Amino acid sequence: HYIGLDVHDTPGQSRKAPLEAGQCVTIEPGLYIPDTDRWPKHFRGMGIRIEDSVCVQEEHPLVLTTEAVKESGRMENW
Protein backbone atom coordinates (compact mmCIF):
# COMPACT_ATOMS: atom_id res chain seq x y z
CA HIS A 1 0.00 0.00 0.00
CA TYR A 2 1.03 3.61 -0.29
CA ILE A 3 3.23 4.94 2.50
CA GLY A 4 1.10 6.38 5.27
CA LEU A 5 -2.09 4.93 3.83
CA ASP A 6 -3.90 1.64 4.23
CA VAL A 7 -5.37 -0.19 1.25
CA HIS A 8 -8.78 0.97 2.51
CA ASP A 9 -7.66 4.63 2.27
CA THR A 10 -7.31 4.54 -1.52
CA PRO A 11 -10.48 2.94 -2.91
CA GLY A 12 -10.14 4.77 -6.24
CA GLN A 13 -6.65 3.42 -6.91
CA SER A 14 -6.63 0.13 -8.81
CA ARG A 15 -4.29 -2.54 -7.46
CA LYS A 16 -3.78 -3.64 -11.06
CA ALA A 17 -2.55 -0.27 -12.33
CA PRO A 18 1.21 -0.04 -12.89
CA LEU A 19 3.07 2.14 -10.42
CA GLU A 20 4.38 5.42 -11.78
CA ALA A 21 7.50 7.44 -11.06
CA GLY A 22 7.02 9.45 -7.88
CA GLN A 23 4.70 6.96 -6.20
CA CYS A 24 5.93 5.42 -2.96
CA VAL A 25 4.70 2.17 -1.47
CA THR A 26 5.45 -0.14 1.41
CA ILE A 27 6.27 -3.79 0.82
CA GLU A 28 5.42 -5.94 3.83
CA PRO A 29 5.98 -9.68 3.52
CA GLY A 30 4.95 -11.41 6.73
CA LEU A 31 4.88 -14.77 8.42
CA TYR A 32 2.20 -15.50 11.01
CA ILE A 33 2.07 -18.80 12.93
CA PRO A 34 -1.43 -19.80 14.10
CA ASP A 35 -1.96 -20.68 17.75
CA THR A 36 -2.81 -24.31 17.00
CA ASP A 37 -1.42 -27.70 17.95
CA ARG A 38 -0.05 -28.10 14.44
CA TRP A 39 2.94 -25.89 15.34
CA PRO A 40 5.60 -26.23 18.07
CA LYS A 41 4.44 -24.46 21.22
CA HIS A 42 7.27 -21.90 21.21
CA PHE A 43 6.21 -20.66 17.72
CA ARG A 44 2.43 -20.48 18.24
CA GLY A 45 0.89 -17.05 17.93
CA MET A 46 4.16 -15.57 16.69
CA GLY A 47 4.34 -13.21 13.75
CA ILE A 48 6.97 -11.18 11.98
CA ARG A 49 6.78 -8.70 9.14
CA ILE A 50 9.78 -7.22 7.38
CA GLU A 51 8.82 -3.93 5.82
CA ASP A 52 10.49 -1.81 3.17
CA SER A 53 9.44 1.58 1.85
CA VAL A 54 10.15 2.02 -1.85
CA CYS A 55 9.69 4.95 -4.21
CA VAL A 56 9.29 4.38 -7.93
CA GLN A 57 11.76 6.31 -10.09
CA GLU A 58 12.23 6.48 -13.85
CA GLU A 59 15.13 4.00 -13.99
CA HIS A 60 15.40 2.12 -10.68
CA PRO A 61 13.43 1.93 -7.44
CA LEU A 62 14.65 3.96 -4.48
CA VAL A 63 14.56 1.87 -1.29
CA LEU A 64 14.10 4.29 1.61
CA THR A 65 14.66 1.71 4.33
CA THR A 66 18.12 0.40 3.42
CA GLU A 67 19.40 1.17 6.93
CA ALA A 68 16.47 -0.47 8.73
CA VAL A 69 17.49 -3.39 10.92
CA LYS A 70 16.27 -6.70 9.45
CA GLU A 71 18.50 -9.36 11.02
CA SER A 72 17.15 -11.00 14.16
CA GLY A 73 20.39 -10.61 16.11
CA ARG A 74 20.55 -6.89 15.39
CA MET A 75 16.86 -6.40 16.23
CA GLU A 76 17.21 -8.11 19.59
CA ASN A 77 20.26 -5.99 20.44
CA TRP A 78 18.77 -2.71 19.23
PDB file of N, CA, C and O in Angstrom:
ATOM      1  N   HIS A   1       0.840  -1.178   0.000  1.00  0.00           N
ATOM      2  CA  HIS A   1       0.000   0.000   0.000  1.00  0.00           C
ATOM      3  C   HIS A   1       0.878   1.233   0.000  1.00  0.00           C
ATOM      4  O   HIS A   1       2.085   1.153   0.208  1.00  0.00           O
ATOM      5  N   TYR A   2       0.272   2.365  -0.262  1.00  0.00           N
ATOM      6  CA  TYR A   2       1.032   3.614  -0.291  1.00  0.00           C
ATOM      7  C   TYR A   2       1.515   3.962   1.105  1.00  0.00           C
ATOM      8  O   TYR A   2       0.855   3.656   2.098  1.00  0.00           O
ATOM      9  N   ILE A   3       2.661   4.591   1.200  1.00  0.00           N
ATOM     10  CA  ILE A   3       3.230   4.943   2.498  1.00  0.00           C
ATOM     11  C   ILE A   3       2.284   5.899   3.213  1.00  0.00           C
ATOM     12  O   ILE A   3       1.834   6.894   2.646  1.00  0.00           O
ATOM     13  N   GLY A   4       1.979   5.559   4.456  1.00  0.00           N
ATOM     14  CA  GLY A   4       1.096   6.385   5.274  1.00  0.00           C
ATOM     15  C   GLY A   4      -0.377   6.116   5.055  1.00  0.00           C
ATOM     16  O   GLY A   4      -1.218   6.710   5.708  1.00  0.00           O
ATOM     17  N   LEU A   5      -0.699   5.234   4.131  1.00  0.00           N
ATOM     18  CA  LEU A   5      -2.092   4.929   3.826  1.00  0.00           C
ATOM     19  C   LEU A   5      -2.318   3.422   3.909  1.00  0.00           C
ATOM     20  O   LEU A   5      -1.418   2.632   3.646  1.00  0.00           O
ATOM     21  N   ASP A   6      -3.508   3.037   4.236  1.00  0.00           N
ATOM     22  CA  ASP A   6      -3.904   1.639   4.225  1.00  0.00           C
ATOM     23  C   ASP A   6      -4.581   1.365   2.888  1.00  0.00           C
ATOM     24  O   ASP A   6      -5.000   2.302   2.195  1.00  0.00           O
ATOM     25  N   VAL A   7      -4.706   0.118   2.517  1.00  0.00           N
ATOM     26  CA  VAL A   7      -5.374  -0.189   1.248  1.00  0.00           C
ATOM     27  C   VAL A   7      -6.798   0.337   1.241  1.00  0.00           C
ATOM     28  O   VAL A   7      -7.354   0.648   0.192  1.00  0.00           O
ATOM     29  N   HIS A   8      -7.401   0.470   2.423  1.00  0.00           N
ATOM     30  CA  HIS A   8      -8.777   0.969   2.513  1.00  0.00           C
ATOM     31  C   HIS A   8      -8.858   2.490   2.334  1.00  0.00           C
ATOM     32  O   HIS A   8      -9.933   3.026   2.125  1.00  0.00           O
ATOM     33  N   ASP A   9      -7.694   3.171   2.401  1.00  0.00           N
ATOM     34  CA  ASP A   9      -7.664   4.626   2.267  1.00  0.00           C
ATOM     35  C   ASP A   9      -7.632   5.082   0.808  1.00  0.00           C
ATOM     36  O   ASP A   9      -7.755   6.268   0.537  1.00  0.00           O
ATOM     37  N   THR A  10      -7.442   4.160  -0.112  1.00  0.00           N
ATOM     38  CA  THR A  10      -7.307   4.536  -1.520  1.00  0.00           C
ATOM     39  C   THR A  10      -8.245   3.697  -2.393  1.00  0.00           C
ATOM     40  O   THR A  10      -7.790   2.993  -3.305  1.00  0.00           O
ATOM     41  N   PRO A  11      -9.552   3.797  -2.155  1.00  0.00           N
ATOM     42  CA  PRO A  11     -10.482   2.945  -2.907  1.00  0.00           C
ATOM     43  C   PRO A  11     -10.503   3.241  -4.407  1.00  0.00           C
ATOM     44  O   PRO A  11     -10.836   2.373  -5.200  1.00  0.00           O
ATOM     45  N   GLY A  12     -10.123   4.424  -4.827  1.00  0.00           N
ATOM     46  CA  GLY A  12     -10.142   4.768  -6.238  1.00  0.00           C
ATOM     47  C   GLY A  12      -8.904   4.328  -6.995  1.00  0.00           C
ATOM     48  O   GLY A  12      -8.831   4.436  -8.207  1.00  0.00           O
ATOM     49  N   GLN A  13      -7.902   3.841  -6.280  1.00  0.00           N
ATOM     50  CA  GLN A  13      -6.649   3.418  -6.909  1.00  0.00           C
ATOM     51  C   GLN A  13      -6.694   1.919  -7.184  1.00  0.00           C
ATOM     52  O   GLN A  13      -6.812   1.117  -6.277  1.00  0.00           O
ATOM     53  N   SER A  14      -6.611   1.542  -8.435  1.00  0.00           N
ATOM     54  CA  SER A  14      -6.634   0.128  -8.806  1.00  0.00           C
ATOM     55  C   SER A  14      -5.346  -0.559  -8.367  1.00  0.00           C
ATOM     56  O   SER A  14      -4.254  -0.018  -8.533  1.00  0.00           O
ATOM     57  N   ARG A  15      -5.474  -1.747  -7.824  1.00  0.00           N
ATOM     58  CA  ARG A  15      -4.292  -2.539  -7.456  1.00  0.00           C
ATOM     59  C   ARG A  15      -3.644  -3.153  -8.692  1.00  0.00           C
ATOM     60  O   ARG A  15      -2.548  -3.679  -8.612  1.00  0.00           O
ATOM     61  N   LYS A  16      -4.315  -3.070  -9.819  1.00  0.00           N
ATOM     62  CA  LYS A  16      -3.783  -3.645 -11.059  1.00  0.00           C
ATOM     63  C   LYS A  16      -3.054  -2.602 -11.910  1.00  0.00           C
ATOM     64  O   LYS A  16      -2.396  -2.947 -12.882  1.00  0.00           O
ATOM     65  N   ALA A  17      -3.194  -1.334 -11.556  1.00  0.00           N
ATOM     66  CA  ALA A  17      -2.552  -0.269 -12.331  1.00  0.00           C
ATOM     67  C   ALA A  17      -1.047  -0.273 -12.063  1.00  0.00           C
ATOM     68  O   ALA A  17      -0.617  -0.448 -10.925  1.00  0.00           O
ATOM     69  N   PRO A  18      -0.244  -0.102 -13.104  1.00  0.00           N
ATOM     70  CA  PRO A  18       1.207  -0.036 -12.889  1.00  0.00           C
ATOM     71  C   PRO A  18       1.572   1.178 -12.043  1.00  0.00           C
ATOM     72  O   PRO A  18       0.940   2.228 -12.142  1.00  0.00           O
ATOM     73  N   LEU A  19       2.579   1.005 -11.204  1.00  0.00           N
ATOM     74  CA  LEU A  19       3.065   2.140 -10.420  1.00  0.00           C
ATOM     75  C   LEU A  19       3.801   3.102 -11.338  1.00  0.00           C
ATOM     76  O   LEU A  19       4.398   2.703 -12.333  1.00  0.00           O
ATOM     77  N   GLU A  20       3.754   4.379 -10.967  1.00  0.00           N
ATOM     78  CA  GLU A  20       4.384   5.421 -11.776  1.00  0.00           C
ATOM     79  C   GLU A  20       5.484   6.093 -10.984  1.00  0.00           C
ATOM     80  O   GLU A  20       5.475   6.078  -9.754  1.00  0.00           O
ATOM     81  N   ALA A  21       6.411   6.703 -11.701  1.00  0.00           N
ATOM     82  CA  ALA A  21       7.503   7.436 -11.061  1.00  0.00           C
ATOM     83  C   ALA A  21       6.919   8.462 -10.091  1.00  0.00           C
ATOM     84  O   ALA A  21       5.948   9.145 -10.409  1.00  0.00           O
ATOM     85  N   GLY A  22       7.484   8.514  -8.907  1.00  0.00           N
ATOM     86  CA  GLY A  22       7.024   9.448  -7.879  1.00  0.00           C
ATOM     87  C   GLY A  22       6.098   8.812  -6.862  1.00  0.00           C
ATOM     88  O   GLY A  22       5.873   9.371  -5.797  1.00  0.00           O
ATOM     89  N   GLN A  23       5.558   7.649  -7.165  1.00  0.00           N
ATOM     90  CA  GLN A  23       4.701   6.965  -6.197  1.00  0.00           C
ATOM     91  C   GLN A  23       5.578   6.156  -5.244  1.00  0.00           C
ATOM     92  O   GLN A  23       6.577   5.561  -5.651  1.00  0.00           O
ATOM     93  N   CYS A  24       5.184   6.151  -3.980  1.00  0.00           N
ATOM     94  CA  CYS A  24       5.927   5.417  -2.960  1.00  0.00           C
ATOM     95  C   CYS A  24       4.989   4.429  -2.272  1.00  0.00           C
ATOM     96  O   CYS A  24       3.846   4.758  -1.971  1.00  0.00           O
ATOM     97  N   VAL A  25       5.496   3.236  -2.071  1.00  0.00           N
ATOM     98  CA  VAL A  25       4.700   2.167  -1.472  1.00  0.00           C
ATOM     99  C   VAL A  25       5.504   1.474  -0.384  1.00  0.00           C
ATOM    100  O   VAL A  25       6.720   1.620  -0.290  1.00  0.00           O
ATOM    101  N   THR A  26       4.795   0.701   0.420  1.00  0.00           N
ATOM    102  CA  THR A  26       5.452  -0.137   1.405  1.00  0.00           C
ATOM    103  C   THR A  26       5.254  -1.587   1.000  1.00  0.00           C
ATOM    104  O   THR A  26       4.193  -1.971   0.507  1.00  0.00           O
ATOM    105  N   ILE A  27       6.307  -2.368   1.144  1.00  0.00           N
ATOM    106  CA  ILE A  27       6.275  -3.792   0.821  1.00  0.00           C
ATOM    107  C   ILE A  27       6.452  -4.534   2.140  1.00  0.00           C
ATOM    108  O   ILE A  27       7.453  -4.338   2.826  1.00  0.00           O
ATOM    109  N   GLU A  28       5.468  -5.351   2.494  1.00  0.00           N
ATOM    110  CA  GLU A  28       5.423  -5.943   3.831  1.00  0.00           C
ATOM    111  C   GLU A  28       5.207  -7.455   3.819  1.00  0.00           C
ATOM    112  O   GLU A  28       4.152  -7.929   4.211  1.00  0.00           O
ATOM    113  N   PRO A  29       6.192  -8.236   3.396  1.00  0.00           N
ATOM    114  CA  PRO A  29       5.980  -9.677   3.519  1.00  0.00           C
ATOM    115  C   PRO A  29       5.935 -10.067   4.994  1.00  0.00           C
ATOM    116  O   PRO A  29       6.654  -9.500   5.819  1.00  0.00           O
ATOM    117  N   GLY A  30       5.080 -11.002   5.333  1.00  0.00           N
ATOM    118  CA  GLY A  30       4.951 -11.409   6.727  1.00  0.00           C
ATOM    119  C   GLY A  30       4.767 -12.898   6.880  1.00  0.00           C
ATOM    120  O   GLY A  30       4.361 -13.590   5.948  1.00  0.00           O
ATOM    121  N   LEU A  31       5.069 -13.376   8.050  1.00  0.00           N
ATOM    122  CA  LEU A  31       4.883 -14.767   8.418  1.00  0.00           C
ATOM    123  C   LEU A  31       4.163 -14.794   9.755  1.00  0.00           C
ATOM    124  O   LEU A  31       4.633 -14.181  10.720  1.00  0.00           O
ATOM    125  N   TYR A  32       3.014 -15.449   9.799  1.00  0.00           N
ATOM    126  CA  TYR A  32       2.203 -15.501  11.012  1.00  0.00           C
ATOM    127  C   TYR A  32       1.892 -16.957  11.339  1.00  0.00           C
ATOM    128  O   TYR A  32       1.328 -17.663  10.515  1.00  0.00           O
ATOM    129  N   ILE A  33       2.264 -17.408  12.515  1.00  0.00           N
ATOM    130  CA  ILE A  33       2.066 -18.796  12.935  1.00  0.00           C
ATOM    131  C   ILE A  33       0.786 -18.868  13.766  1.00  0.00           C
ATOM    132  O   ILE A  33       0.687 -18.210  14.804  1.00  0.00           O
ATOM    133  N   PRO A  34      -0.183 -19.668  13.338  1.00  0.00           N
ATOM    134  CA  PRO A  34      -1.427 -19.802  14.101  1.00  0.00           C
ATOM    135  C   PRO A  34      -1.181 -20.421  15.478  1.00  0.00           C
ATOM    136  O   PRO A  34      -0.222 -21.166  15.671  1.00  0.00           O
ATOM    137  N   ASP A  35      -2.045 -20.115  16.399  1.00  0.00           N
ATOM    138  CA  ASP A  35      -1.963 -20.679  17.748  1.00  0.00           C
ATOM    139  C   ASP A  35      -2.730 -21.997  17.780  1.00  0.00           C
ATOM    140  O   ASP A  35      -3.799 -22.100  18.371  1.00  0.00           O
ATOM    141  N   THR A  36      -2.176 -22.996  17.076  1.00  0.00           N
ATOM    142  CA  THR A  36      -2.810 -24.308  17.001  1.00  0.00           C
ATOM    143  C   THR A  36      -1.793 -25.395  17.315  1.00  0.00           C
ATOM    144  O   THR A  36      -0.571 -25.174  17.254  1.00  0.00           O
ATOM    145  N   ASP A  37      -2.283 -26.579  17.604  1.00  0.00           N
ATOM    146  CA  ASP A  37      -1.419 -27.705  17.947  1.00  0.00           C
ATOM    147  C   ASP A  37      -0.552 -28.172  16.780  1.00  0.00           C
ATOM    148  O   ASP A  37       0.369 -28.956  16.975  1.00  0.00           O
ATOM    149  N   ARG A  38      -0.827 -27.700  15.608  1.00  0.00           N
ATOM    150  CA  ARG A  38      -0.045 -28.101  14.439  1.00  0.00           C
ATOM    151  C   ARG A  38       1.398 -27.618  14.530  1.00  0.00           C
ATOM    152  O   ARG A  38       2.304 -28.191  13.938  1.00  0.00           O
ATOM    153  N   TRP A  39       1.625 -26.539  15.278  1.00  0.00           N
ATOM    154  CA  TRP A  39       2.938 -25.893  15.337  1.00  0.00           C
ATOM    155  C   TRP A  39       3.590 -26.104  16.694  1.00  0.00           C
ATOM    156  O   TRP A  39       2.900 -26.219  17.703  1.00  0.00           O
ATOM    157  N   PRO A  40       4.934 -26.127  16.761  1.00  0.00           N
ATOM    158  CA  PRO A  40       5.601 -26.227  18.069  1.00  0.00           C
ATOM    159  C   PRO A  40       5.140 -25.099  18.994  1.00  0.00           C
ATOM    160  O   PRO A  40       4.909 -23.969  18.547  1.00  0.00           O
ATOM    161  N   LYS A  41       4.998 -25.404  20.247  1.00  0.00           N
ATOM    162  CA  LYS A  41       4.440 -24.458  21.221  1.00  0.00           C
ATOM    163  C   LYS A  41       5.171 -23.114  21.231  1.00  0.00           C
ATOM    164  O   LYS A  41       4.555 -22.062  21.347  1.00  0.00           O
ATOM    165  N   HIS A  42       6.496 -23.147  21.116  1.00  0.00           N
ATOM    166  CA  HIS A  42       7.267 -21.895  21.210  1.00  0.00           C
ATOM    167  C   HIS A  42       7.095 -20.991  19.983  1.00  0.00           C
ATOM    168  O   HIS A  42       7.510 -19.835  20.017  1.00  0.00           O
ATOM    169  N   PHE A  43       6.469 -21.492  18.901  1.00  0.00           N
ATOM    170  CA  PHE A  43       6.209 -20.657  17.724  1.00  0.00           C
ATOM    171  C   PHE A  43       4.762 -20.180  17.641  1.00  0.00           C
ATOM    172  O   PHE A  43       4.463 -19.246  16.897  1.00  0.00           O
ATOM    173  N   ARG A  44       3.868 -20.775  18.365  1.00  0.00           N
ATOM    174  CA  ARG A  44       2.433 -20.483  18.240  1.00  0.00           C
ATOM    175  C   ARG A  44       2.120 -19.018  18.556  1.00  0.00           C
ATOM    176  O   ARG A  44       2.587 -18.466  19.542  1.00  0.00           O
ATOM    177  N   GLY A  45       1.315 -18.432  17.723  1.00  0.00           N
ATOM    178  CA  GLY A  45       0.895 -17.049  17.928  1.00  0.00           C
ATOM    179  C   GLY A  45       1.949 -16.021  17.551  1.00  0.00           C
ATOM    180  O   GLY A  45       1.748 -14.830  17.710  1.00  0.00           O
ATOM    181  N   MET A  46       3.065 -16.478  17.036  1.00  0.00           N
ATOM    182  CA  MET A  46       4.160 -15.574  16.690  1.00  0.00           C
ATOM    183  C   MET A  46       3.938 -15.006  15.289  1.00  0.00           C
ATOM    184  O   MET A  46       3.353 -15.656  14.425  1.00  0.00           O
ATOM    185  N   GLY A  47       4.405 -13.813  15.074  1.00  0.00           N
ATOM    186  CA  GLY A  47       4.337 -13.214  13.750  1.00  0.00           C
ATOM    187  C   GLY A  47       5.499 -12.270  13.546  1.00  0.00           C
ATOM    188  O   GLY A  47       6.019 -11.695  14.496  1.00  0.00           O
ATOM    189  N   ILE A  48       5.911 -12.139  12.313  1.00  0.00           N
ATOM    190  CA  ILE A  48       6.967 -11.184  11.975  1.00  0.00           C
ATOM    191  C   ILE A  48       6.677 -10.623  10.590  1.00  0.00           C
ATOM    192  O   ILE A  48       6.195 -11.319   9.705  1.00  0.00           O
ATOM    193  N   ARG A  49       6.943  -9.350  10.440  1.00  0.00           N
ATOM    194  CA  ARG A  49       6.779  -8.703   9.142  1.00  0.00           C
ATOM    195  C   ARG A  49       8.024  -7.854   8.915  1.00  0.00           C
ATOM    196  O   ARG A  49       8.447  -7.099   9.771  1.00  0.00           O
ATOM    197  N   ILE A  50       8.610  -8.017   7.753  1.00  0.00           N
ATOM    198  CA  ILE A  50       9.782  -7.220   7.381  1.00  0.00           C
ATOM    199  C   ILE A  50       9.302  -6.230   6.323  1.00  0.00           C
ATOM    200  O   ILE A  50       8.832  -6.620   5.262  1.00  0.00           O
ATOM    201  N   GLU A  51       9.431  -4.970   6.646  1.00  0.00           N
ATOM    202  CA  GLU A  51       8.818  -3.932   5.817  1.00  0.00           C
ATOM    203  C   GLU A  51       9.881  -3.070   5.150  1.00  0.00           C
ATOM    204  O   GLU A  51      10.879  -2.708   5.768  1.00  0.00           O
ATOM    205  N   ASP A  52       9.655  -2.763   3.893  1.00  0.00           N
ATOM    206  CA  ASP A  52      10.490  -1.809   3.166  1.00  0.00           C
ATOM    207  C   ASP A  52       9.603  -0.741   2.553  1.00  0.00           C
ATOM    208  O   ASP A  52       8.493  -1.024   2.110  1.00  0.00           O
ATOM    209  N   SER A  53      10.114   0.467   2.535  1.00  0.00           N
ATOM    210  CA  SER A  53       9.439   1.576   1.855  1.00  0.00           C
ATOM    211  C   SER A  53      10.221   1.863   0.579  1.00  0.00           C
ATOM    212  O   SER A  53      11.442   2.033   0.616  1.00  0.00           O
ATOM    213  N   VAL A  54       9.502   1.895  -0.549  1.00  0.00           N
ATOM    214  CA  VAL A  54      10.151   2.018  -1.850  1.00  0.00           C
ATOM    215  C   VAL A  54       9.445   3.092  -2.670  1.00  0.00           C
ATOM    216  O   VAL A  54       8.218   3.132  -2.730  1.00  0.00           O
ATOM    217  N   CYS A  55      10.236   3.949  -3.304  1.00  0.00           N
ATOM    218  CA  CYS A  55       9.693   4.954  -4.213  1.00  0.00           C
ATOM    219  C   CYS A  55      10.054   4.565  -5.642  1.00  0.00           C
ATOM    220  O   CYS A  55      11.183   4.150  -5.923  1.00  0.00           O
ATOM    221  N   VAL A  56       9.087   4.698  -6.529  1.00  0.00           N
ATOM    222  CA  VAL A  56       9.294   4.382  -7.933  1.00  0.00           C
ATOM    223  C   VAL A  56       9.982   5.579  -8.582  1.00  0.00           C
ATOM    224  O   VAL A  56       9.568   6.719  -8.401  1.00  0.00           O
ATOM    225  N   GLN A  57      11.049   5.290  -9.326  1.00  0.00           N
ATOM    226  CA  GLN A  57      11.756   6.312 -10.094  1.00  0.00           C
ATOM    227  C   GLN A  57      11.751   5.903 -11.561  1.00  0.00           C
ATOM    228  O   GLN A  57      11.310   4.807 -11.898  1.00  0.00           O
ATOM    229  N   GLU A  58      12.233   6.770 -12.413  1.00  0.00           N
ATOM    230  CA  GLU A  58      12.232   6.482 -13.852  1.00  0.00           C
ATOM    231  C   GLU A  58      13.052   5.238 -14.191  1.00  0.00           C
ATOM    232  O   GLU A  58      12.613   4.406 -14.970  1.00  0.00           O
ATOM    233  N   GLU A  59      14.240   5.099 -13.625  1.00  0.00           N
ATOM    234  CA  GLU A  59      15.134   3.999 -13.989  1.00  0.00           C
ATOM    235  C   GLU A  59      15.114   2.844 -12.986  1.00  0.00           C
ATOM    236  O   GLU A  59      15.014   1.697 -13.369  1.00  0.00           O
ATOM    237  N   HIS A  60      15.272   3.149 -11.705  1.00  0.00           N
ATOM    238  CA  HIS A  60      15.404   2.125 -10.676  1.00  0.00           C
ATOM    239  C   HIS A  60      14.600   2.538  -9.447  1.00  0.00           C
ATOM    240  O   HIS A  60      14.440   3.733  -9.184  1.00  0.00           O
ATOM    241  N   PRO A  61      14.138   1.569  -8.677  1.00  0.00           N
ATOM    242  CA  PRO A  61      13.431   1.931  -7.439  1.00  0.00           C
ATOM    243  C   PRO A  61      14.401   2.528  -6.417  1.00  0.00           C
ATOM    244  O   PRO A  61      15.597   2.218  -6.427  1.00  0.00           O
ATOM    245  N   LEU A  62      13.883   3.379  -5.568  1.00  0.00           N
ATOM    246  CA  LEU A  62      14.652   3.957  -4.480  1.00  0.00           C
ATOM    247  C   LEU A  62      14.137   3.341  -3.183  1.00  0.00           C
ATOM    248  O   LEU A  62      12.999   3.599  -2.771  1.00  0.00           O
ATOM    249  N   VAL A  63      14.948   2.503  -2.547  1.00  0.00           N
ATOM    250  CA  VAL A  63      14.563   1.869  -1.290  1.00  0.00           C
ATOM    251  C   VAL A  63      14.912   2.829  -0.164  1.00  0.00           C
ATOM    252  O   VAL A  63      16.086   3.163   0.044  1.00  0.00           O
ATOM    253  N   LEU A  64      13.895   3.296   0.553  1.00  0.00           N
ATOM    254  CA  LEU A  64      14.097   4.291   1.605  1.00  0.00           C
ATOM    255  C   LEU A  64      14.547   3.668   2.929  1.00  0.00           C
ATOM    256  O   LEU A  64      15.010   4.370   3.805  1.00  0.00           O
ATOM    257  N   THR A  65      14.406   2.373   3.047  1.00  0.00           N
ATOM    258  CA  THR A  65      14.664   1.712   4.333  1.00  0.00           C
ATOM    259  C   THR A  65      15.913   0.829   4.285  1.00  0.00           C
ATOM    260  O   THR A  65      15.977  -0.197   4.962  1.00  0.00           O
ATOM    261  N   THR A  66      16.911   1.224   3.525  1.00  0.00           N
ATOM    262  CA  THR A  66      18.116   0.400   3.419  1.00  0.00           C
ATOM    263  C   THR A  66      18.840   0.260   4.755  1.00  0.00           C
ATOM    264  O   THR A  66      19.514  -0.729   4.991  1.00  0.00           O
ATOM    265  N   GLU A  67      18.713   1.222   5.632  1.00  0.00           N
ATOM    266  CA  GLU A  67      19.404   1.169   6.926  1.00  0.00           C
ATOM    267  C   GLU A  67      18.566   0.526   8.031  1.00  0.00           C
ATOM    268  O   GLU A  67      19.026   0.379   9.155  1.00  0.00           O
ATOM    269  N   ALA A  68      17.344   0.144   7.713  1.00  0.00           N
ATOM    270  CA  ALA A  68      16.472  -0.473   8.726  1.00  0.00           C
ATOM    271  C   ALA A  68      17.020  -1.839   9.115  1.00  0.00           C
ATOM    272  O   ALA A  68      17.461  -2.616   8.276  1.00  0.00           O
ATOM    273  N   VAL A  69      17.002  -2.114  10.403  1.00  0.00           N
ATOM    274  CA  VAL A  69      17.492  -3.392  10.923  1.00  0.00           C
ATOM    275  C   VAL A  69      16.546  -4.500  10.490  1.00  0.00           C
ATOM    276  O   VAL A  69      15.327  -4.403  10.661  1.00  0.00           O
ATOM    277  N   LYS A  70      17.097  -5.581   9.922  1.00  0.00           N
ATOM    278  CA  LYS A  70      16.271  -6.697   9.452  1.00  0.00           C
ATOM    279  C   LYS A  70      16.782  -8.051   9.938  1.00  0.00           C
ATOM    280  O   LYS A  70      16.106  -9.043   9.760  1.00  0.00           O
ATOM    281  N   GLU A  71      17.950  -8.096  10.524  1.00  0.00           N
ATOM    282  CA  GLU A  71      18.503  -9.357  11.020  1.00  0.00           C
ATOM    283  C   GLU A  71      18.086  -9.534  12.471  1.00  0.00           C
ATOM    284  O   GLU A  71      18.152  -8.593  13.265  1.00  0.00           O
ATOM    285  N   SER A  72      17.684 -10.753  12.817  1.00  0.00           N
ATOM    286  CA  SER A  72      17.145 -10.996  14.162  1.00  0.00           C
ATOM    287  C   SER A  72      18.139 -10.632  15.251  1.00  0.00           C
ATOM    288  O   SER A  72      17.766 -10.041  16.260  1.00  0.00           O
ATOM    289  N   GLY A  73      19.408 -10.944  15.088  1.00  0.00           N
ATOM    290  CA  GLY A  73      20.387 -10.608  16.113  1.00  0.00           C
ATOM    291  C   GLY A  73      20.527  -9.116  16.336  1.00  0.00           C
ATOM    292  O   GLY A  73      20.660  -8.638  17.460  1.00  0.00           O
ATOM    293  N   ARG A  74      20.461  -8.342  15.272  1.00  0.00           N
ATOM    294  CA  ARG A  74      20.553  -6.888  15.391  1.00  0.00           C
ATOM    295  C   ARG A  74      19.281  -6.309  15.996  1.00  0.00           C
ATOM    296  O   ARG A  74      19.325  -5.344  16.740  1.00  0.00           O
ATOM    297  N   MET A  75      18.098  -6.897  15.677  1.00  0.00           N
ATOM    298  CA  MET A  75      16.855  -6.398  16.230  1.00  0.00           C
ATOM    299  C   MET A  75      16.815  -6.608  17.736  1.00  0.00           C
ATOM    300  O   MET A  75      16.403  -5.750  18.495  1.00  0.00           O
ATOM    301  N   GLU A  76      17.255  -7.794  18.179  1.00  0.00           N
ATOM    302  CA  GLU A  76      17.213  -8.114  19.593  1.00  0.00           C
ATOM    303  C   GLU A  76      18.190  -7.270  20.387  1.00  0.00           C
ATOM    304  O   GLU A  76      18.001  -7.025  21.562  1.00  0.00           O
ATOM    305  N   ASN A  77      19.258  -6.805  19.752  1.00  0.00           N
ATOM    306  CA  ASN A  77      20.262  -5.986  20.442  1.00  0.00           C
ATOM    307  C   ASN A  77      20.000  -4.496  20.324  1.00  0.00           C
ATOM    308  O   ASN A  77      20.673  -3.693  20.921  1.00  0.00           O
ATOM    309  N   TRP A  78      19.026  -4.130  19.495  1.00  0.00           N
ATOM    310  CA  TRP A  78      18.773  -2.714  19.229  1.00  0.00           C
ATOM    311  C   TRP A  78      18.158  -2.006  20.356  1.00  0.00           C
ATOM    312  O   TRP A  78      17.615  -2.137  21.247  1.00  0.00           O
TER     313      TRP A  78
END
